[in-house]
Short mmCIF file of C-alpha atoms and ligand atoms in Angstrom, two decimals:
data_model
loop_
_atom_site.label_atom_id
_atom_site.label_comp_id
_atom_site.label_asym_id
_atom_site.label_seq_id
_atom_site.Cartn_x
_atom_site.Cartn_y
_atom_site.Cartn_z
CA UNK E 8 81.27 93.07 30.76
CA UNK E 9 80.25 95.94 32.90
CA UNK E 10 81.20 99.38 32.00
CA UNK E 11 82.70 100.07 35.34
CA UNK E 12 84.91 96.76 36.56
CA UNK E 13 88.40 97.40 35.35
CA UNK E 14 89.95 95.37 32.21
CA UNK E 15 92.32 92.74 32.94
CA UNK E 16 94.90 95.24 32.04
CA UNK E 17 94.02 97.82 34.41
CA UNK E 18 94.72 95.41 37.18
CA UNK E 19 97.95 95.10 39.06
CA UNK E 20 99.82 92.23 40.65
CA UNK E 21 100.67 92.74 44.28
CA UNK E 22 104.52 93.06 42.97
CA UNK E 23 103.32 95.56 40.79
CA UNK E 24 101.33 97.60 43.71
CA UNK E 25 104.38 96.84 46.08
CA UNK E 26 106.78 98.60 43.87
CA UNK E 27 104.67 101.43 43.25
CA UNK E 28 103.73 101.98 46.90
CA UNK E 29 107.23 101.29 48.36
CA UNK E 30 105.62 98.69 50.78
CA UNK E 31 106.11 95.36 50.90
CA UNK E 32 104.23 92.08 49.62
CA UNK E 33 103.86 90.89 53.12
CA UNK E 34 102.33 94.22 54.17
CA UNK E 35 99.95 94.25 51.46
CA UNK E 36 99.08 90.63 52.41
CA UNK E 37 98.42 92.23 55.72
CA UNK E 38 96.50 94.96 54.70
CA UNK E 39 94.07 92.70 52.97
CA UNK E 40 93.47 90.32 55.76
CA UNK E 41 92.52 93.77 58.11
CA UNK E 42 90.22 94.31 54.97
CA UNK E 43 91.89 97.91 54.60
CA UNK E 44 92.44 96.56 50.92
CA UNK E 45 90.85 94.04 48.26
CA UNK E 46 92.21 91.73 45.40
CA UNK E 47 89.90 89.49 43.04
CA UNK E 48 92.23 86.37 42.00
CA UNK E 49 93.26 84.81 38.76
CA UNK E 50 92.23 81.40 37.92
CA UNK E 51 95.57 80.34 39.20
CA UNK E 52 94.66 82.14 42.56
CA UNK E 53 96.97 85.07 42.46
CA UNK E 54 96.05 88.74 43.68
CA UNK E 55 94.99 91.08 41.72
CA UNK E 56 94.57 94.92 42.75
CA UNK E 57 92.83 97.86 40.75
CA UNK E 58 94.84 100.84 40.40
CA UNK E 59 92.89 102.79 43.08
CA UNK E 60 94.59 100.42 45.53
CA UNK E 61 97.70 102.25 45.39
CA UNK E 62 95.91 105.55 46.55
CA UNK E 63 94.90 103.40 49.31
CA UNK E 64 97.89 102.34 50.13
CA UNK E 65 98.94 105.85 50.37
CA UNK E 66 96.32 107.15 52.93
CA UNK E 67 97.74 103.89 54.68
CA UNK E 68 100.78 105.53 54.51
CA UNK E 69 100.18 108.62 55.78
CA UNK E 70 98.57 107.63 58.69
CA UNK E 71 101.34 105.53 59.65
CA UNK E 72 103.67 108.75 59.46
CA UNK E 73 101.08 110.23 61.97
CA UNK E 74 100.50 107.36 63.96
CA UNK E 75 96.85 107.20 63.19
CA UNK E 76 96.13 103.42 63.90
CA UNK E 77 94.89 100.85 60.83
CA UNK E 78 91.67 100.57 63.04
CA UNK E 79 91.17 104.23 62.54
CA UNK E 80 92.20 104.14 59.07
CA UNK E 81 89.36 100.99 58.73
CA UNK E 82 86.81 103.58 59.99
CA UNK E 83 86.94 106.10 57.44
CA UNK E 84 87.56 103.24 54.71
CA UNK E 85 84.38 102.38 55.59
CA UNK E 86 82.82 105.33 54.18
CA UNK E 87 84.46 105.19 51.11
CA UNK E 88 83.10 103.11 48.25
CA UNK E 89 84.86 100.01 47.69
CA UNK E 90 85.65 100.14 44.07
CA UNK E 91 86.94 103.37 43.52
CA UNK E 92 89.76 105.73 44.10
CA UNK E 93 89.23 108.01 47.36
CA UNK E 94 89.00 111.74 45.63
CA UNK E 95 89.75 114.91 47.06
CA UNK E 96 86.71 115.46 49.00
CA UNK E 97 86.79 112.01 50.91
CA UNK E 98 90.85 113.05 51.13
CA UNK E 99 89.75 116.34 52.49
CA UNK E 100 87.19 114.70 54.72
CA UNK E 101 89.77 112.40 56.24
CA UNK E 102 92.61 114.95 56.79
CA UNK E 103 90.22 116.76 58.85
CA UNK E 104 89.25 113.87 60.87
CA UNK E 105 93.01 113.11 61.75
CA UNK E 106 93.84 116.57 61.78
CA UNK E 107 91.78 116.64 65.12
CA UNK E 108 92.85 113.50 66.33
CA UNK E 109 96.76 114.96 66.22
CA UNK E 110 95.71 117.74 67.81
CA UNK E 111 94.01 115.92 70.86
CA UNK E 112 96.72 114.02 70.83
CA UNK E 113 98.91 117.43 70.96
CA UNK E 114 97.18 118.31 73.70
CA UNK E 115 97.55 115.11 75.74
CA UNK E 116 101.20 115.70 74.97
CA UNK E 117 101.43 119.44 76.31
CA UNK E 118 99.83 118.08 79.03
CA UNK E 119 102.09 115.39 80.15
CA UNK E 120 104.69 117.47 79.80
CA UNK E 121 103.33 120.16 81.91
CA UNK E 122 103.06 117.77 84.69
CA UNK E 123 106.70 116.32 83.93
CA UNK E 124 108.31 119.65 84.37
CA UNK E 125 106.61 119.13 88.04
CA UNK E 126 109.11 116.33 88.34
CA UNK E 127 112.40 117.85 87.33
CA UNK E 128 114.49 117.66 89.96
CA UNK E 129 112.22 116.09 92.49
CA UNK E 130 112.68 112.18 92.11
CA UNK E 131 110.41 111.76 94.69
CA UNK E 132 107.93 109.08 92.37
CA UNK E 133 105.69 109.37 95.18
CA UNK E 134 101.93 108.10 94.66
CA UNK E 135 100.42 110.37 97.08
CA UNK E 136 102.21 114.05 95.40
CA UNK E 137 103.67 113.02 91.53
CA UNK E 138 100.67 113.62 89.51
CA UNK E 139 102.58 111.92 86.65
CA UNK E 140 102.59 108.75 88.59
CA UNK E 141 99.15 109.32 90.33
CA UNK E 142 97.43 111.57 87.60
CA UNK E 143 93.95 111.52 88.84
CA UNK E 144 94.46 110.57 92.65
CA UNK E 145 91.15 109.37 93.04
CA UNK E 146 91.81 107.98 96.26
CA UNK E 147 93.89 111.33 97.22
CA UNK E 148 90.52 113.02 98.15
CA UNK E 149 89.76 110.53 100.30
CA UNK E 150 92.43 111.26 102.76
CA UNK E 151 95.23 108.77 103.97
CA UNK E 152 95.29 105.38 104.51
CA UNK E 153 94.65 102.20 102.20
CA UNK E 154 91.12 101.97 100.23
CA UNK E 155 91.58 99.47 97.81
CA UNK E 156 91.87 96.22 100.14
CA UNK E 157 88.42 94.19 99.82
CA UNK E 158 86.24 94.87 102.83
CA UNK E 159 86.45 91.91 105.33
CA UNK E 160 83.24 91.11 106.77
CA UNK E 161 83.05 91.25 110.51
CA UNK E 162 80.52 89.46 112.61
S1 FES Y 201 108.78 112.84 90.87
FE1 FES Y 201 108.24 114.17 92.48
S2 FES Y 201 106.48 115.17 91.73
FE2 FES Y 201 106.95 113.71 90.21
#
């Protein structure tokens, strides 16, 4: 046996990760069809998980609370080897990746609301002056009048 695969004892059924996680058997499932985590199977087919699943899990976890998506969270599994528990610096690595990504998506917020407090009171919802309904106007610079009809050949 190689020194470094886990005895029989260290692994743990999915019931066994699920309770220790706090997330379901069906989101486990889940998690290993998006490849996010990976079981080997007993002779009789069932899962079974090393323990650095469950810090796995946990990142998963965490980016849920922050509404980091499981694509995202795919990305920086990537870089992590497969068969071992993420350790601080990967943890520190990936905090600082997200920690970014919340505070773009701050930003995006401020921003939005910015242009909301436009609105108060208004009601107008007009294309041509709400830049929350029109936030680019493209076609505003333009001028007036329709742009986006298909030109009709004349002969
Ligand atoms: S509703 Fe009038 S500017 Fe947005």
């Amino acid at each position: 046996m190689n020194d470094s695969a886990p005895s029989p004892t260290d692994l743990l059924s999915v019931g066994d990760v699920s309770r220790r996680t706090g997330v379901s058997v069906s989101a486990l499932h889940f998690y290993e069809r998006e490849g996010l985590i990976s079981a080997t199977r007993t002779s009789g087919g069932q899962r079974r998980y090393a323990r650095h699943v469950i810090r796995r899990v946990s990142v998963i976890q965490v980016a849920k609370r922050m509404g980091i998506s499981l694509s995202e969270v795919a990305d920086v599994f990537a870089d992590l080897p497969p068969d071992r528990m993420p350790g601080k610096t990967d943890w520190r690595r990936i905090s600082e990746r997200w920690r970014g990504r919340l505070e773009a998506r701050r930003q995006e917020i401020e921003r939005m609301e910015n242009e909301l407090v436009e609105c108060i009171g208004c009601g107008c919802v007009s294309l041509r002056s709400c830049r929350v309904l029109n936030p680019d106007d493209e076609l505003g610079a333009d001028g007036a009048g329709p742009r986006l009809l298909p030109e009709i050949p004349t002969d």
